[in-house]
mmCIF file of C-alpha atoms and ligand atoms in Angstrom:
data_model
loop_
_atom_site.group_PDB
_atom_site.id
_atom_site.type_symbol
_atom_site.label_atom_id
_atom_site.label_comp_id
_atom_site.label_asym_id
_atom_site.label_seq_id
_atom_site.Cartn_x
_atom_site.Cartn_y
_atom_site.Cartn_z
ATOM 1 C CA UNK A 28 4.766 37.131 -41.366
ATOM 2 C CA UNK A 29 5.773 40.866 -42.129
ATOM 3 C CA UNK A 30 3.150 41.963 -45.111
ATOM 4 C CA UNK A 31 5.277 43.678 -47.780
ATOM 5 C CA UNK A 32 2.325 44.430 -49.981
ATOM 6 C CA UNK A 33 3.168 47.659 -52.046
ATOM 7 C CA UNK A 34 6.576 47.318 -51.500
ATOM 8 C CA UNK A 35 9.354 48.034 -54.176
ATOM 9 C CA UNK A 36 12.785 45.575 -53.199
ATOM 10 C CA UNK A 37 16.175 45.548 -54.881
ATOM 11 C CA UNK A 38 17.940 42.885 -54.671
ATOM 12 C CA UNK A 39 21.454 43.077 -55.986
ATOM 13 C CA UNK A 40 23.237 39.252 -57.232
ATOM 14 C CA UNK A 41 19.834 38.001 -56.985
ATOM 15 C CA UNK A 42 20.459 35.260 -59.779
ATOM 16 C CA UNK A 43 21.644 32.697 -57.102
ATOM 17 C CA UNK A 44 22.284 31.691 -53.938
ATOM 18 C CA UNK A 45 21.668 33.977 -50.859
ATOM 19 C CA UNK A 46 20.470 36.645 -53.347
ATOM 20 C CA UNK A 47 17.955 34.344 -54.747
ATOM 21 C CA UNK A 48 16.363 33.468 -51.713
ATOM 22 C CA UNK A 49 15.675 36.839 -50.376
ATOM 23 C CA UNK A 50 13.851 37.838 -53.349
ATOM 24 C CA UNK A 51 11.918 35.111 -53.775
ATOM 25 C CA UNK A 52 11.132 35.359 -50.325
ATOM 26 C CA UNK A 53 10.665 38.915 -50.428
ATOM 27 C CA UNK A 54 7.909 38.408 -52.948
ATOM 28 C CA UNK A 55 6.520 35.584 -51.388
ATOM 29 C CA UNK A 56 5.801 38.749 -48.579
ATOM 30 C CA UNK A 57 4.220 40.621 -50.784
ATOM 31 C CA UNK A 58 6.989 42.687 -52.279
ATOM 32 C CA UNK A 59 7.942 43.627 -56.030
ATOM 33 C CA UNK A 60 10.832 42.973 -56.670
ATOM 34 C CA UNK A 61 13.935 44.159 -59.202
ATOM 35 C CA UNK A 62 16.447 41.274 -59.489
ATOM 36 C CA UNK A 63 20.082 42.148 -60.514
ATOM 37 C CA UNK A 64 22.539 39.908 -61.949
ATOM 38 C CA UNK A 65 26.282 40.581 -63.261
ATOM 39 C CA UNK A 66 26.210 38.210 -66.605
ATOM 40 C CA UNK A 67 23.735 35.123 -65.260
ATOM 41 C CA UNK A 68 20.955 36.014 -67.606
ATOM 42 C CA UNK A 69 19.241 32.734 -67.575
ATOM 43 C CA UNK A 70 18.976 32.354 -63.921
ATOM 44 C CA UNK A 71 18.246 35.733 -63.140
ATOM 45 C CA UNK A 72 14.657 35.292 -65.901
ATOM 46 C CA UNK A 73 14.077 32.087 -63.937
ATOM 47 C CA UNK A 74 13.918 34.207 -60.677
ATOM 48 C CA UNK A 75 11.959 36.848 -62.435
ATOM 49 C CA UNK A 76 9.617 33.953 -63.444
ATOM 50 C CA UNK A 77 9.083 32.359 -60.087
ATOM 51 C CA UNK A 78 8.279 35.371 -58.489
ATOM 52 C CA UNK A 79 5.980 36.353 -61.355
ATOM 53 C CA UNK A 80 3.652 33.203 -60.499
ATOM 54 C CA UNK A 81 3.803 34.378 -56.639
ATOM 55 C CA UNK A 82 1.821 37.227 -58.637
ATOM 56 C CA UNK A 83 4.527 40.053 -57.863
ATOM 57 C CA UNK A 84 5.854 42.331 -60.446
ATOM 58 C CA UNK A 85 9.411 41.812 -61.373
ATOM 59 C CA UNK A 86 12.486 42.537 -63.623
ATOM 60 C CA UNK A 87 15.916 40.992 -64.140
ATOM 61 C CA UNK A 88 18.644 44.054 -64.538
ATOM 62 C CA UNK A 89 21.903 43.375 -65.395
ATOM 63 C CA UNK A 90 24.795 45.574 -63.796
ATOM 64 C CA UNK A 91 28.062 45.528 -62.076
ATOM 65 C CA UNK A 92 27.401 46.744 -59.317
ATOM 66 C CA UNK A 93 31.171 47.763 -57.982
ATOM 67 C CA UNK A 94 30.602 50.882 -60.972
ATOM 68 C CA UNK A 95 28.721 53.744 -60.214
ATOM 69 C CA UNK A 96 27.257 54.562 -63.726
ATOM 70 C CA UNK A 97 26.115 50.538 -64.024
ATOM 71 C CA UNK A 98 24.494 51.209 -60.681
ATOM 72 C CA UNK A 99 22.868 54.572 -61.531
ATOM 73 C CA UNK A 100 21.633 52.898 -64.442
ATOM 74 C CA UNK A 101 20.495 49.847 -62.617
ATOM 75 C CA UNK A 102 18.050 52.067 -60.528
ATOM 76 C CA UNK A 103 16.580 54.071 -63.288
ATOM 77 C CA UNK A 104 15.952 50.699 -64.750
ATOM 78 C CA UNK A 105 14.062 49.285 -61.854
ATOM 79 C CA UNK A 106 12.301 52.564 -60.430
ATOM 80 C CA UNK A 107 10.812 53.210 -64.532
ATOM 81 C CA UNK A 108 9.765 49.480 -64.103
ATOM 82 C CA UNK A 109 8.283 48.661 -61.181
ATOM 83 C CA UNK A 110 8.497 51.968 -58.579
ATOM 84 C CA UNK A 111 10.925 53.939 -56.339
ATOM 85 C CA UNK A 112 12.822 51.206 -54.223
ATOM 86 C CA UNK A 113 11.524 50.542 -50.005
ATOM 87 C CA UNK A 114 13.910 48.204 -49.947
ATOM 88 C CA UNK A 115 17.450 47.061 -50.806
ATOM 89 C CA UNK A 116 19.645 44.167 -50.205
ATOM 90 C CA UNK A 117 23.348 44.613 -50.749
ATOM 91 C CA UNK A 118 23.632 41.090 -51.647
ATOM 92 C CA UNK A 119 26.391 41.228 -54.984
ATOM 93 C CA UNK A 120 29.640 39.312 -53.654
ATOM 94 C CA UNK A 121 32.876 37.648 -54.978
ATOM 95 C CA UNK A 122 35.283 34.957 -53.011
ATOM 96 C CA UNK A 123 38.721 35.391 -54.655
ATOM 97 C CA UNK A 124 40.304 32.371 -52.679
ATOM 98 C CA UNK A 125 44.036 32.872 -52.557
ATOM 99 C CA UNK A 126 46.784 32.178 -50.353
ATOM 100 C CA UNK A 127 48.416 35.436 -48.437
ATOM 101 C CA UNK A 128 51.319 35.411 -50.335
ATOM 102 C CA UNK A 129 49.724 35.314 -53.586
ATOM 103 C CA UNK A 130 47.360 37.959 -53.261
ATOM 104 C CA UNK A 131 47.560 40.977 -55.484
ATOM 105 C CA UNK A 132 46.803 43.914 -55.584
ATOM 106 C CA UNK A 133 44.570 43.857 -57.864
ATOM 107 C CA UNK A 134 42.689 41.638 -56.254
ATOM 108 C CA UNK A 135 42.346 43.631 -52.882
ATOM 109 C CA UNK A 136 40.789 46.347 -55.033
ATOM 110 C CA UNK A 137 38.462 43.971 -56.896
ATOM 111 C CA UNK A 138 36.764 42.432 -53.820
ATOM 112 C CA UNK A 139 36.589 45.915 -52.385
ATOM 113 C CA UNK A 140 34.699 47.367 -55.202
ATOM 114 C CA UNK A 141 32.707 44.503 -55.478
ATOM 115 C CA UNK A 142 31.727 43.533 -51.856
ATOM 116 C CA UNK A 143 32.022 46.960 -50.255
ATOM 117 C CA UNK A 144 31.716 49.972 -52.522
ATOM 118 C CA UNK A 145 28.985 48.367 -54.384
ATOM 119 C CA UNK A 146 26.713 48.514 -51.065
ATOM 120 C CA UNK A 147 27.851 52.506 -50.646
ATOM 121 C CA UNK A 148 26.839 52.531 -54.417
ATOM 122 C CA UNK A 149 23.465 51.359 -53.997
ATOM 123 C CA UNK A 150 22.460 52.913 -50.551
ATOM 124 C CA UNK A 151 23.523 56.215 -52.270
ATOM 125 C CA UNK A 152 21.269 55.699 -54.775
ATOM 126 C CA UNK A 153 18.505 54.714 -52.696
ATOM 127 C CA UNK A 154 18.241 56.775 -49.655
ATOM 128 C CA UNK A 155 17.166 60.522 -51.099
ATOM 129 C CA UNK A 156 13.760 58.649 -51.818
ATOM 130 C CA UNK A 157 13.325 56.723 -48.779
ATOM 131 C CA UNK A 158 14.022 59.685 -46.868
ATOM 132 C CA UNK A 159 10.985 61.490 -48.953
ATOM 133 C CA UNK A 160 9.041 58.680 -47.940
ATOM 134 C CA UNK A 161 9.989 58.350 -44.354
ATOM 135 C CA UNK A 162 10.448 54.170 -44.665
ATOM 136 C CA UNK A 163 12.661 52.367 -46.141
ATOM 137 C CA UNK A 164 14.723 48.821 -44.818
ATOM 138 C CA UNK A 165 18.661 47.926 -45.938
ATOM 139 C CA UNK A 166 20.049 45.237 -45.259
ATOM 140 C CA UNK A 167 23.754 44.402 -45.833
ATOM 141 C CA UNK A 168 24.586 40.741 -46.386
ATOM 142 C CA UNK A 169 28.426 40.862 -44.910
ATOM 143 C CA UNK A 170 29.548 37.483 -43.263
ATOM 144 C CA UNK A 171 30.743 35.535 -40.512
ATOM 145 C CA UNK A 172 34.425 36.497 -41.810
ATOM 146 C CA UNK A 173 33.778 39.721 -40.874
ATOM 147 C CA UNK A 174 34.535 39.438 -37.474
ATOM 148 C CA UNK A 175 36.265 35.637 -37.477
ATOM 149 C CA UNK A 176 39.030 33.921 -39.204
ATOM 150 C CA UNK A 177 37.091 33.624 -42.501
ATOM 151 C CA UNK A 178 38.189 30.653 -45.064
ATOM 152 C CA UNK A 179 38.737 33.415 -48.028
ATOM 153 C CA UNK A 180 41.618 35.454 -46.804
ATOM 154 C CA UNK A 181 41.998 39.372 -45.865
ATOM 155 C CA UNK A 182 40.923 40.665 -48.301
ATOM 156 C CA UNK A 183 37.838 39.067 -48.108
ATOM 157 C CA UNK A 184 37.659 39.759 -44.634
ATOM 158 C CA UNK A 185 38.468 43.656 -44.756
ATOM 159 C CA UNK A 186 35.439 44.227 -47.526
ATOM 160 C CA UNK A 187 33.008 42.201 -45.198
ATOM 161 C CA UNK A 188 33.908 44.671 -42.311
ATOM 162 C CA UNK A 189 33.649 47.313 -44.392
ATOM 163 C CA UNK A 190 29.992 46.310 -45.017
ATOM 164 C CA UNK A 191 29.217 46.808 -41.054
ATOM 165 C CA UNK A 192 31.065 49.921 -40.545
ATOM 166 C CA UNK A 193 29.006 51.282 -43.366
ATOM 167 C CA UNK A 194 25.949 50.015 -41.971
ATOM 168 C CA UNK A 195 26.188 51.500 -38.643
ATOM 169 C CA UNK A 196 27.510 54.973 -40.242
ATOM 170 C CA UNK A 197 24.172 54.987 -42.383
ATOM 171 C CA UNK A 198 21.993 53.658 -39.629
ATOM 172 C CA UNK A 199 23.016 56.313 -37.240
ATOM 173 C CA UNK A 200 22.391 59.285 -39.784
ATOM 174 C CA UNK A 201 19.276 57.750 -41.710
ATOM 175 C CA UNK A 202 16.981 55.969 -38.537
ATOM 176 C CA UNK A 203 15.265 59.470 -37.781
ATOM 177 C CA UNK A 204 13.884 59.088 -41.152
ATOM 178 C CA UNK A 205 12.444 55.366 -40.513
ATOM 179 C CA UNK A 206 14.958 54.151 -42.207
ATOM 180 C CA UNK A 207 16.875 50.956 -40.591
ATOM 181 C CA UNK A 208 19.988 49.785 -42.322
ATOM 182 C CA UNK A 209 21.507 46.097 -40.693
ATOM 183 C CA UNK A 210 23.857 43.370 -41.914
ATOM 184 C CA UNK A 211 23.375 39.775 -41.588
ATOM 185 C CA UNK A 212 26.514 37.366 -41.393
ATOM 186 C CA UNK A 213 26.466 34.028 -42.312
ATOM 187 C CA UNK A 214 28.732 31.070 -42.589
ATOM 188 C CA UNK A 215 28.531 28.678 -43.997
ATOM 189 C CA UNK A 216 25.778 28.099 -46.753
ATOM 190 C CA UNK A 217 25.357 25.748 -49.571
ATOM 191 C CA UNK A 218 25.899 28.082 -51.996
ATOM 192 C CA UNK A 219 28.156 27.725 -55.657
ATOM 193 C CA UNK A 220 30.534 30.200 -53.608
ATOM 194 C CA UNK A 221 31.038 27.502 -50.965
ATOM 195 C CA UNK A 222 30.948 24.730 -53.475
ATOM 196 C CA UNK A 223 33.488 26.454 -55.555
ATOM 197 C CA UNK A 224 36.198 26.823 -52.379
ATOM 198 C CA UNK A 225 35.047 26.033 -49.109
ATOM 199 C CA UNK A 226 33.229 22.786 -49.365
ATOM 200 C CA UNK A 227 35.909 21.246 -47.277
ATOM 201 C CA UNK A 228 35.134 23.147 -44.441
ATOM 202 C CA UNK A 229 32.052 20.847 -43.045
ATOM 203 C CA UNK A 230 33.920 19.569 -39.832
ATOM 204 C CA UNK A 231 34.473 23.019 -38.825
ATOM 205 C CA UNK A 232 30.235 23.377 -38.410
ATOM 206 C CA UNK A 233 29.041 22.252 -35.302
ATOM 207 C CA UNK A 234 25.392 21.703 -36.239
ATOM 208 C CA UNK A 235 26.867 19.171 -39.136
ATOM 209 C CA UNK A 236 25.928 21.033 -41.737
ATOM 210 C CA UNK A 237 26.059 23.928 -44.514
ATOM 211 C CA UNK A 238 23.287 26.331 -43.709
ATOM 212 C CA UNK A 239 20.570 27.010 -46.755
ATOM 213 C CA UNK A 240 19.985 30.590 -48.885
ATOM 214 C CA UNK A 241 16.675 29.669 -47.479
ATOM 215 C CA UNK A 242 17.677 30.795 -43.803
ATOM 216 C CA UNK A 243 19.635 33.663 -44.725
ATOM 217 C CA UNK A 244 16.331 34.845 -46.414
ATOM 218 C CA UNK A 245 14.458 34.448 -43.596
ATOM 219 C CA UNK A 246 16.895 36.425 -41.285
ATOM 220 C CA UNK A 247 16.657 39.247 -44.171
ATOM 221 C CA UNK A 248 13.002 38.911 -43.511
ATOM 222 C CA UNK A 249 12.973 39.665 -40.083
ATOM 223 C CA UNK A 250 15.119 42.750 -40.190
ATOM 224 C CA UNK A 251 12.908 44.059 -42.953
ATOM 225 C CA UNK A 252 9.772 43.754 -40.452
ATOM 226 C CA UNK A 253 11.636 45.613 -37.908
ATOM 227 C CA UNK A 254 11.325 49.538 -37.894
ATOM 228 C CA UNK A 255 13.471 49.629 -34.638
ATOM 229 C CA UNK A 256 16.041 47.199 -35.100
ATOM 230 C CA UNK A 257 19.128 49.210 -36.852
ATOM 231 C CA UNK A 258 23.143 49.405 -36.867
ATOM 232 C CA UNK A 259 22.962 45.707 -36.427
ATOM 233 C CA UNK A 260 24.686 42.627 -37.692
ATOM 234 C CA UNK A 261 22.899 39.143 -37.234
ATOM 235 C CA UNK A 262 24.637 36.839 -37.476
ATOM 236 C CA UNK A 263 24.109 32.859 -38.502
ATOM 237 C CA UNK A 264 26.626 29.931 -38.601
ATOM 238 C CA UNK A 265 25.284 26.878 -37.286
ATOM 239 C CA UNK A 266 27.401 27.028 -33.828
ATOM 240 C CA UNK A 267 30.579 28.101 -35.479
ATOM 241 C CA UNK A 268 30.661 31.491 -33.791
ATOM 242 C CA UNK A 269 28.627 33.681 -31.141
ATOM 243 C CA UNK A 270 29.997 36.967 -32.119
HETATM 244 P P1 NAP B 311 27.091 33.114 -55.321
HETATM 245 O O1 NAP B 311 26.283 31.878 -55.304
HETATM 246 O O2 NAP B 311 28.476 33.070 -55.877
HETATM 247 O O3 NAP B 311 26.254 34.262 -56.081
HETATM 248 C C1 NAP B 311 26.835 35.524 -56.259
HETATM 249 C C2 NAP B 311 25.805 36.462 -56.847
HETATM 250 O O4 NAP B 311 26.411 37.773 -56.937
HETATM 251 C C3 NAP B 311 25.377 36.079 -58.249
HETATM 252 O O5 NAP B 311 24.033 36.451 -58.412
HETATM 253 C C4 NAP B 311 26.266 36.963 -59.137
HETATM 254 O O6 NAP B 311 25.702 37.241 -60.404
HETATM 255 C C5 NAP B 311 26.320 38.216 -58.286
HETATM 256 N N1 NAP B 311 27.459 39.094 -58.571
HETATM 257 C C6 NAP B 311 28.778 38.832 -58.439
HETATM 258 N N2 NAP B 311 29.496 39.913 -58.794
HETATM 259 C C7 NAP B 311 28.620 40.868 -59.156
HETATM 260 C C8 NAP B 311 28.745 42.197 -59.631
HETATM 261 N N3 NAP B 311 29.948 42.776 -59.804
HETATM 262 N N4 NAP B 311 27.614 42.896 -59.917
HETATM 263 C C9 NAP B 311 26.392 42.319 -59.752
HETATM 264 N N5 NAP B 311 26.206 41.069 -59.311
HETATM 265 C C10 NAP B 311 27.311 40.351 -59.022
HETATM 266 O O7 NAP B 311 27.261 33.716 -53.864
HETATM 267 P P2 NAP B 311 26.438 33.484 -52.496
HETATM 268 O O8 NAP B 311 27.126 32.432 -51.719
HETATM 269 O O9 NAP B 311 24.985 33.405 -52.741
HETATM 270 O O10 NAP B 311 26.806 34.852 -51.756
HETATM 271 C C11 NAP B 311 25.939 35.981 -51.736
HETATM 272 C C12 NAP B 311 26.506 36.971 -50.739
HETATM 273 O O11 NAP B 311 26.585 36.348 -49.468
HETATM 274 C C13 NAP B 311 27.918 37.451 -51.062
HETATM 275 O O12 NAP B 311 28.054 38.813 -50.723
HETATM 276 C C14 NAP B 311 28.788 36.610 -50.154
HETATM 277 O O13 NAP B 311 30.011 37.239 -49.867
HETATM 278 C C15 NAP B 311 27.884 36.492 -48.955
HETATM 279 N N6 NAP B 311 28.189 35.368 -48.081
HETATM 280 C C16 NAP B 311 28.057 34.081 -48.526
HETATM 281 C C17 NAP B 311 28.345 33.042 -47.641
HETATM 282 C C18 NAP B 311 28.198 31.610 -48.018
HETATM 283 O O14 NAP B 311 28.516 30.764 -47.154
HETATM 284 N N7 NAP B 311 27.719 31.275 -49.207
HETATM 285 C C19 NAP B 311 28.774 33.323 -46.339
HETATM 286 C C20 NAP B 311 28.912 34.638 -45.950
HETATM 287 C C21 NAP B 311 28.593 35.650 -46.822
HETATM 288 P P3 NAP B 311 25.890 36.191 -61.675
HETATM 289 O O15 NAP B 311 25.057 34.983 -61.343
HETATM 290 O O16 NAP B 311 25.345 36.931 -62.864
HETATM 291 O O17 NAP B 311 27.330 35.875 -61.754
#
């Protein structure tokens, strides 16, 4: 298991679901970890909690992170806390589920800020330190939608390919500093996102079942403990597609 002893993480949406996972996993590495939430205060101390009794440092901070002063703010926060950040998981994601005809304009621009300019956000943020440092690991959770049909609809679709293309621009520029920036894609996992809109979708799985936070974590993990791996989506969707 990759030691991440000494380690600063951000997690961004890390009140549930995927984002919850990787940081409690992320601690459970070694790793201190800043959890962010948009309005979930509650869930985001219980996170903070259950990573304190791994005996890792941690804060909930509260921020949208699709505006640039919430995110500045976010990482003075977290850095006056617990320490400049190693690592950061652009985690923070909506699902507006609508029909093609019905989709506005409004929100297009919504998921985009949210889903996409929210990761360009944060690695801005992080990177001048990292590069100081010469480490530092980002990982992009986009999704299987990315590339496939997706369940959500286009616009959906366009911010999760948005999320690689950024990835590979950063991880081209940045890997000379020993910095590695990847994306993992899942579909589907038992999440309040899927619950909310896509619980239908079962039958479309081939291994029978939703995948767990827990998994995605682990993937997160791996690409974390890689200093080589970069410009890379992984991808994870229990047989629904190789691509
Ligand atoms: P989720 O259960 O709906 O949780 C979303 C998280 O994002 C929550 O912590 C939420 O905070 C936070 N969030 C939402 N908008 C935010 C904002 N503007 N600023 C900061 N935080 C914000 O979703 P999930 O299923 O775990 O999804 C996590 C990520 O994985 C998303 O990017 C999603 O697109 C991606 N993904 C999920 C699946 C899946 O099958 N579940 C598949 C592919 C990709 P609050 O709790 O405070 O609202």
């Amino acid at each position: 298991m990759t030691d991440l002893t000494g380690r600063i993480a951000l997690v961004t949406g890390a009140s549930r679901g995927i984002g919850r996972a990787v940081a409690i996993a992320l601690a459970q590495a070694g790793a201190d970890v800043a959890v962010n939430y948009r309005e979930r205060a509650t869930e985001a101390i219980e996170v903070v909690e259950t990573i304190h009794a791994l005996g890792r440092r941690a804060i909930a901070v509260p921020a949208d992170v699709s505006r640039g002063d919430a995110v500045s703010e976010m990482f003075r926060t977290a850095e006056h806390a617990l320490g400049l950040i190693d690592i950061l998981v652009n985690n923070a994601g909506i699902a507006i589920f609508h029909d093609i005809d019905a989709l506005t304009e409004e929100d297009f621009d919504h998921t985009i800020a949210v889903n996409l300019k929210s990761a360009f956000l944060c690695i801005r943020a992080a990177i001048p330190h990292m590069r100081e440092r010469g480490w530092g690991r980002i990982v992009n959770i986009s999704s299987g939608a990315a590339r496939g049909a997706g369940g959500i609809g286009p616009h959906y679709n366009a911010s999760k390919a948005g999320m690689e293309g950024l990835a590979r621009g950063y991880a081209a520029r940045l890997v000379k500093h020993g910095i590695t920036v990847n994306s993992v894609a899942p579909s589907l996992i038992a999440t309040d996102m899927v619950q909310a809109g896509l619980a239908a979708s079962l039958s479309r799985i081939p291994a029978g079942r939703f995948g767990t936070s827990e998994e995605v974590a682990q993937v997160v993990l791996m690409l974390v403990g890689n200093g080589y791996m970069t410009g890379q989506t992984v991808a994870l969707s229990g047989g629904m597609s190789f691509n």
